[in-house]
């Protein structure tokens, strides 16, 4: 599984994924679905926006930004990526940041719109069942939210028992499903990052069904 998003979609300005252009707030991978980023930004309560920014974007100023968005939309709804990016930049400032101040909020909105972590969570509940004995699974993630979930699931799959450490005997009924092939994630080399800068945050983890 490659959990990365399509560069073609990100680079298509009209899709509304990027803060580097002024396009409609969309961010849908599947344009047949009804909810988009504009609906979330203009209809969700401040508490819900803050939760999305905090949980999906790890944004430290989640509450402040959520309140600013709600205040802004009372006079005029936010319609474009440019409007949202400028609002975030006004609140957070540019300073000497390595990334644009809107990066984390845009990531959070994209994840929320497409329910990316929900899809991943459902797969990781029993994804080992897709493997035949000796079959191998490799998952490449591109941010810490995904990687933590993959690491946790793989470690669970590789355990022989899920009972608390002090349990006198096993009562969980669990058995080891896989063996870990990567105790630590495999990351791209400097040469690969130079050839493909978007690979810089990639982490690969793998298991083998027993």
PDB file of N, CA and C in Angstrom, residues 22 76 89 117-118 190 192 202:
ATOM      1  N   UNK A  22      -5.033  30.072  -6.073  1.00  0.00           N
ATOM      2  CA  UNK A  22      -6.339  30.512  -5.610  1.00  0.00           C
ATOM      3  C   UNK A  22      -7.409  29.762  -6.390  1.00  0.00           C
ATOM      4  N   UNK A  76     -18.659  36.863   5.501  1.00  0.00           N
ATOM      5  CA  UNK A  76     -18.601  36.326   4.126  1.00  0.00           C
ATOM      6  C   UNK A  76     -17.984  34.939   4.152  1.00  0.00           C
ATOM      7  N   UNK A  89      -2.349  32.800   7.369  1.00  0.00           N
ATOM      8  CA  UNK A  89      -1.074  33.528   7.405  1.00  0.00           C
ATOM      9  C   UNK A  89      -1.200  34.789   8.247  1.00  0.00           C
ATOM     10  N   UNK A 117      -7.857   8.634   7.295  1.00  0.00           N
ATOM     11  CA  UNK A 117      -7.458   7.820   8.447  1.00  0.00           C
ATOM     12  C   UNK A 117      -8.521   6.794   8.815  1.00  0.00           C
ATOM     13  N   UNK A 118      -9.776   7.097   8.525  1.00  0.00           N
ATOM     14  CA  UNK A 118     -10.837   6.119   8.783  1.00  0.00           C
ATOM     15  C   UNK A 118     -10.681   4.910   7.871  1.00  0.00           C
ATOM     16  N   UNK A 190      19.457   9.863   0.533  1.00  0.00           N
ATOM     17  CA  UNK A 190      19.653  11.260   0.129  1.00  0.00           C
ATOM     18  C   UNK A 190      19.527  11.400  -1.383  1.00  0.00           C
ATOM     19  N   UNK A 192      17.686   9.537  -3.395  1.00  0.00           N
ATOM     20  CA  UNK A 192      16.284   9.431  -3.790  1.00  0.00           C
ATOM     21  C   UNK A 192      15.528  10.724  -3.505  1.00  0.00           C
ATOM     22  N   UNK A 202       8.713   9.874   3.404  1.00  0.00           N
ATOM     23  CA  UNK A 202       8.209   8.501   3.254  1.00  0.00           C
ATOM     24  C   UNK A 202       8.837   7.557   4.278  1.00  0.00           C
TER      25      UNK A 202
END
